[in-house]
Short mmCIF file of C-alpha atoms in Angstrom, two decimals:
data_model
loop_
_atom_site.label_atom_id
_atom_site.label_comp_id
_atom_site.label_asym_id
_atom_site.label_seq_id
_atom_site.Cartn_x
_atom_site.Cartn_y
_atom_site.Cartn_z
CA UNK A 1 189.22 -39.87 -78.48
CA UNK A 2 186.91 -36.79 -79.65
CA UNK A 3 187.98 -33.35 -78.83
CA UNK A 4 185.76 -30.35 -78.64
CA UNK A 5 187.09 -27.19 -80.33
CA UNK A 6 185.36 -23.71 -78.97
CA UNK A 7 185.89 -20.85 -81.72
CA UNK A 8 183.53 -18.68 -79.38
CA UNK A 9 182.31 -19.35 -76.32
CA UNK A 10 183.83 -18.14 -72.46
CA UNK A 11 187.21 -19.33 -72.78
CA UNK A 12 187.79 -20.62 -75.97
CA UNK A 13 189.84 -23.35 -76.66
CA UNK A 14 190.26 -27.02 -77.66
CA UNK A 15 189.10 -29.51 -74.63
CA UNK A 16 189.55 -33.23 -73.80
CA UNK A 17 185.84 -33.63 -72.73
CA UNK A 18 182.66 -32.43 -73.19
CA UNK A 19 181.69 -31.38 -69.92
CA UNK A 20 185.18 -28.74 -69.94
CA UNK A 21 183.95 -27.89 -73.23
CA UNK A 22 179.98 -28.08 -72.35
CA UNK A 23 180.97 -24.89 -69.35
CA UNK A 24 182.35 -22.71 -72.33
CA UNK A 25 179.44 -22.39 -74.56
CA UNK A 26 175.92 -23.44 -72.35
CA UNK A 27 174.18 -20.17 -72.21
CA UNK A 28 177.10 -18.45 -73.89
CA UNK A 29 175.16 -16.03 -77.14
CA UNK A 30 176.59 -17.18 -80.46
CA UNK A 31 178.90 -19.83 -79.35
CA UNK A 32 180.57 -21.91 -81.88
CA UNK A 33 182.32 -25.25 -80.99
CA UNK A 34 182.80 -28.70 -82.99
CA UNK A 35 184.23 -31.83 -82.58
CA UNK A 36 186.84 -33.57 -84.10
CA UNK A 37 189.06 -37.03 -84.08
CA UNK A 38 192.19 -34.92 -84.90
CA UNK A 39 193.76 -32.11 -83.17
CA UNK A 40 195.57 -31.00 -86.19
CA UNK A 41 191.56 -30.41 -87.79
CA UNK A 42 190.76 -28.80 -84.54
CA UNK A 43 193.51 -26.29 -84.76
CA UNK A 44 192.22 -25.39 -88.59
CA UNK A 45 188.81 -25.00 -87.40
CA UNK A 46 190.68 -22.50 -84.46
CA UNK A 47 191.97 -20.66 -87.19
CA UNK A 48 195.51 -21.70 -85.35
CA UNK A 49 196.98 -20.77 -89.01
CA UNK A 50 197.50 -17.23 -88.61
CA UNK A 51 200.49 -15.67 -87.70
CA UNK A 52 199.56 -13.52 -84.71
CA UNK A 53 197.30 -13.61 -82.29
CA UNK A 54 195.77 -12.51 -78.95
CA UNK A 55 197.04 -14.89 -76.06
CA UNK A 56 193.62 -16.58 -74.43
CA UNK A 57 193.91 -19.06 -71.48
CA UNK A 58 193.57 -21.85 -73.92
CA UNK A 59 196.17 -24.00 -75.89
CA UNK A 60 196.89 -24.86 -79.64
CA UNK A 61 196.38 -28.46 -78.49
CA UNK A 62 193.94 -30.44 -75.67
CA UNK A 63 195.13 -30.07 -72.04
CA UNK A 64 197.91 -27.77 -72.18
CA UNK A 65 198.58 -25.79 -69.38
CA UNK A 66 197.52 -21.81 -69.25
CA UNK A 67 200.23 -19.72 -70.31
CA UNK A 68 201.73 -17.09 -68.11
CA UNK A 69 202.60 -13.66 -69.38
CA UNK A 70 205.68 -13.16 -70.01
CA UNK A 71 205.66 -9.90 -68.60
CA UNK A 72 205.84 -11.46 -65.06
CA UNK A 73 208.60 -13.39 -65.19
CA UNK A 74 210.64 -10.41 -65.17
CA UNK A 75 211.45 -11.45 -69.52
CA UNK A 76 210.30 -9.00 -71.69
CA UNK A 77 208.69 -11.75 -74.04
CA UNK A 78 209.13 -15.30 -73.93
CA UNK A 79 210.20 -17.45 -77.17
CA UNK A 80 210.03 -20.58 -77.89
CA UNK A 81 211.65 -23.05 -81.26
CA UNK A 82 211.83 -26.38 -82.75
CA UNK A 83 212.14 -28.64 -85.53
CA UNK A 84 210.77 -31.43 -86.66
CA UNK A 85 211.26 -33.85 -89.79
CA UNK A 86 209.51 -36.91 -91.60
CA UNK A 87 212.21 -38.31 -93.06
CA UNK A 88 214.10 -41.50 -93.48
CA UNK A 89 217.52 -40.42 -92.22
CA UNK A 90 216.31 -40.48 -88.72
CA UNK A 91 216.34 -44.06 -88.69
CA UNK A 92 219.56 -46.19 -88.59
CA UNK A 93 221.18 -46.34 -91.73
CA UNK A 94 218.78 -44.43 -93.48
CA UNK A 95 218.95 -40.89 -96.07
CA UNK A 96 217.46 -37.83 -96.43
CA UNK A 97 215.31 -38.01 -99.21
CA UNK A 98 214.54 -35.29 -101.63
CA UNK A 99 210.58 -35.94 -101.02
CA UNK A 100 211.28 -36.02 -96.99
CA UNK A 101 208.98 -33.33 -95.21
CA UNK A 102 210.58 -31.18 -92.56
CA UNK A 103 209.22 -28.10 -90.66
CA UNK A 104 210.01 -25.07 -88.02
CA UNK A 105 207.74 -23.13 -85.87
CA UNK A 106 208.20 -20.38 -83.18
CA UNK A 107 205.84 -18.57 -80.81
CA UNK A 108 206.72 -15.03 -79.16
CA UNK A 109 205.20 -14.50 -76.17
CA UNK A 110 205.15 -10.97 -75.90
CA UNK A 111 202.67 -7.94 -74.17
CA UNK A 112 199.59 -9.92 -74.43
CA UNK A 113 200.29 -11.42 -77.77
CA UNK A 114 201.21 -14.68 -79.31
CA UNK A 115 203.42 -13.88 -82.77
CA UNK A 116 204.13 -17.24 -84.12
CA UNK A 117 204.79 -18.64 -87.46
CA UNK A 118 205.57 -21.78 -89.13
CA UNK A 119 207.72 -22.65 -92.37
CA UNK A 120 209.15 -25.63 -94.08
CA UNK A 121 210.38 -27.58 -96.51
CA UNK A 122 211.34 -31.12 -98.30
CA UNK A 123 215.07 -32.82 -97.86
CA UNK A 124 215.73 -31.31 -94.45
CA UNK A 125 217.29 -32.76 -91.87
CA UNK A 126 215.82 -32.36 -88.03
CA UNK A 127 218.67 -30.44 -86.66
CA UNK A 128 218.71 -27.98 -89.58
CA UNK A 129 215.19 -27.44 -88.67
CA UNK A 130 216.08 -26.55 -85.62
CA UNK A 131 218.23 -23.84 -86.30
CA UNK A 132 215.97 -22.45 -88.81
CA UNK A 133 213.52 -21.99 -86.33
CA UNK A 134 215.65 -19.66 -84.03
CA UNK A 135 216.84 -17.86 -87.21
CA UNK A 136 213.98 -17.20 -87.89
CA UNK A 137 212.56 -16.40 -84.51
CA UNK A 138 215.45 -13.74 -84.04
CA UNK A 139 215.00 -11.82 -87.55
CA UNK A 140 211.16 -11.15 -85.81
CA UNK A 141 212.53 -10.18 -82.58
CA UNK A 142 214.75 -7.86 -84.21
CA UNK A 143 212.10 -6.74 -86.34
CA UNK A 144 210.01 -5.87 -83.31
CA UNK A 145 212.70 -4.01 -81.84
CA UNK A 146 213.28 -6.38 -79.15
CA UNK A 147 216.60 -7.53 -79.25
CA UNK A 148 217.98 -5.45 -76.51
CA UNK A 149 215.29 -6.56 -74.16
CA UNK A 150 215.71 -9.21 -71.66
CA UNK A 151 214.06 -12.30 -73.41
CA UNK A 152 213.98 -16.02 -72.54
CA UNK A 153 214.50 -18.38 -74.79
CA UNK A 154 213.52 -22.06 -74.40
CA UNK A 155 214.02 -24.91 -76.27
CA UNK A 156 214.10 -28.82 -76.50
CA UNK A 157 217.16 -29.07 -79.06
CA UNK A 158 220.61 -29.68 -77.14
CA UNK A 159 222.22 -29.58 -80.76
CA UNK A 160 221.48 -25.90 -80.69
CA UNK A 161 221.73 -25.19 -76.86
CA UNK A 162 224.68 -26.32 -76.43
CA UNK A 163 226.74 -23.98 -79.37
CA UNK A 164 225.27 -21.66 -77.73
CA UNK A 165 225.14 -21.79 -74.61
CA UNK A 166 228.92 -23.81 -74.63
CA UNK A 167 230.64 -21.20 -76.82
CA UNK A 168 230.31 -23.69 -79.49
CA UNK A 169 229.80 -20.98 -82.68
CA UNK A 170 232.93 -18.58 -81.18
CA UNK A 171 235.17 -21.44 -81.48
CA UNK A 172 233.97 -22.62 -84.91
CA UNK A 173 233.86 -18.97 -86.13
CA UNK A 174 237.16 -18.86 -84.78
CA UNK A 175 238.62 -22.02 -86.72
CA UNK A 176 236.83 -20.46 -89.76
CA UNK A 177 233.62 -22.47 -89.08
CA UNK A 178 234.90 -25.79 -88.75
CA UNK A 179 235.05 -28.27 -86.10
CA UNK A 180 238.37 -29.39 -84.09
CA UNK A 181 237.83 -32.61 -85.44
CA UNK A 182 236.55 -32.14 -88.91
CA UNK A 183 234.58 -30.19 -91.44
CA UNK A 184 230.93 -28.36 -89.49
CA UNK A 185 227.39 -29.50 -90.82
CA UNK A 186 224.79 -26.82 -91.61
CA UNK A 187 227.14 -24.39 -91.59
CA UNK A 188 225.47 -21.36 -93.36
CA UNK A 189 222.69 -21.88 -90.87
CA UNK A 190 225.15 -21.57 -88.05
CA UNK A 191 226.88 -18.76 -89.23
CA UNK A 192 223.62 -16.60 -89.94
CA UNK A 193 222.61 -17.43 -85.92
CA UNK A 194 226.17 -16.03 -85.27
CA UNK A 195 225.54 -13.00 -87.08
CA UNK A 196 221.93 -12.35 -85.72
CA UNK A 197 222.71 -13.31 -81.79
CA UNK A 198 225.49 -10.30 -81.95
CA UNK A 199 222.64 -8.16 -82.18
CA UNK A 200 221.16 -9.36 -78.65
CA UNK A 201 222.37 -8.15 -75.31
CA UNK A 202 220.70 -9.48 -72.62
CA UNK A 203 219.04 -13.15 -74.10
CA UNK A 204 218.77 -16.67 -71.93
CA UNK A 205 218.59 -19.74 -73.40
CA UNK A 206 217.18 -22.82 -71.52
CA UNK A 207 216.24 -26.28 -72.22
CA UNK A 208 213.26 -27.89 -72.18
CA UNK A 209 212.24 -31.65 -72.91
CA UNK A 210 210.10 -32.27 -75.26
CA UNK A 211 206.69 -33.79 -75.10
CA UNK A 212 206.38 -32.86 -71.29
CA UNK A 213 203.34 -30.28 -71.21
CA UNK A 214 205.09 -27.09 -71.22
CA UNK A 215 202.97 -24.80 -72.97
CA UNK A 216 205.25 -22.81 -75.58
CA UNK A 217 206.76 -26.35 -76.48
CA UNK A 218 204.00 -28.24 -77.15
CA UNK A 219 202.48 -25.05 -79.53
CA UNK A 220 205.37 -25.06 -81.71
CA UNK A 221 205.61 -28.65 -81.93
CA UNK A 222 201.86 -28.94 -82.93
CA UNK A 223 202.36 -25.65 -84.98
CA UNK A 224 205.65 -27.25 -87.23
CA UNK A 225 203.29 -30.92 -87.12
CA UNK A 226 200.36 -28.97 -88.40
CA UNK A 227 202.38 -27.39 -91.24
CA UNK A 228 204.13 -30.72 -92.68
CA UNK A 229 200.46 -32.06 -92.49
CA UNK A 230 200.00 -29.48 -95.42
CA UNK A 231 202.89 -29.82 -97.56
CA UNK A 232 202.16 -31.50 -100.58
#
C-alpha cells in the first residue's frame, strides 16, 4: 500500500490515499509531498527525527487520529512511553542476545509542542525498555520545570503501571529492592524511577493498549520502531 508524505502543503502529514493527500498540496505554492512503500521512509522524509517539534493536525504514521492539546484536558502536558525489542528472548525458551536490538521513545505533549526523543540499544530486554523510556521522559519533564504540574501519563506497559500505580517500588524500596518472593529484575532502572517520581506532585498514570489508534501511543511506538530500524 503507497502512502503519500506532505513536507509542505495545508496540513501536512503522511496520508493513506491520494485523494487526502491530493487536498493538501493542489493549488498549495511550493508544496512538497512523495510517496513511499514504508512508513518508517515516510517519517525520514518528514524529518520525524528531530527531537522537538511544533504539534500539526497530522500524525508520525498514516491515519492516526488528530491530537488534542493537552492544555484542554485540564493536564498541563500530556506524556506518553514505551519499549520495544527485537530480540530472541521474547519467544519461548529463547535469550537475549548481545546483537538483539531494543529501543525507547517518548513524546511530551506540552503548550503547542511535541518534545520527543528516541534512544536505544543492543541486549535489552522489552521491559527494561520500558522503564527507560519513563526515566527518561521524567529527567525532561524535570528539566522543563514541569514536575510540579499536573501531567498525564499514559502508557501500554502493565509491568511498569502497575509498580506504580500498585505501590509496587515502596514495597521493594522498603525490602531493600527486592521482591517478597525473590531477588527484583532491572533493579537500577527501578530504583532511578523511584528517585525521579519523588520529585512529582501531582502526576497520573493510565493505561493504554497498544496498537489501538491512540495518537501519543502509536508515535512512540513508530518513533522507538524507526530508531531500531537504524541501529547498526
Amino acid at each position: 500500500m503507497k502512502l503519500y508524505a506532505v513536507k509542505r502543503g495545508r496540513i501536512p502529514g503522511v496520508y493513506r490515499t491520494w485523494d487526502a493527500a491530493e487536498k493538501q498540496v493542489k493549488g498549495f505554492a511550493g508544496a512538497e509531498y512523495k510517496s513511499f512503500d514504508k512508513v518508517t521512509d515516510a517519517a525520514a522524509y518528514m524529518n520525524w527525527n528531530e527531537e522537538t517539534k511544533p504539534i500539526k493536525p497530522s500524525a508520525p504514521a498514516a491515519g492516526l487520529a488528530k491530537p488534542k492539546p493537552a492544555a484542554t484536558s485540564g493536564y498541563t502536558a500530556k506524556i506518553f512511553t514505551d519499549g520495544g525489542s527485537r530480540n530472541h528472548g521474547v519467544y519461548a525458551g529463547g535469550h537475549v542476545q548481545a546483537t538483539d536490538k531494543a529501543a525507547w521513545a517518548y513524546l511530551i505533549q506540552y503548550q503547542g509542542q511535541e518534545i520527543w526523543q528516541a534512544g536505544g540499544e543492543f541486549g535489552a530486554t522489552n521491559n527494561k525498555m520500558e522503564q527507560k523510556a519513563l526515566i527518561e521522559a521524567l529527567k525532561k519533564l524535570i528539566e522543563l520545570g514541569l514536575n510540579h504540574e499536573p501531567l498525564l501519563f499514559t502508557l501500554d506497559s502493565q509491568y511498569v503501571l502497575n509498580a506504580i500505580n500498585k505501590g509496587w517500588l515502596q514495597s521493594w524500596e522498603k525490602r531493600g529492592w527486592r521482591r517478597s518472593n525473590g531477588p527484583l529484575k532491572n533493579t537500577d532502572q527501578w530504583q532511578e524511577m523511584a528517585s525521579l517520581l519523588k520529585q512529582f506532585t501531582r502526576a497520573e498514570f493510565t493505561w493504554t493498549k497498544g496498537h489501538e489508534g491512540n495518537y501519543g501511543n502509536e508515535f512512540v511506538d513508530h518513533a522507538l520502531n524507526r530508531y531500531m530500524d537504524q541501529m547498526h
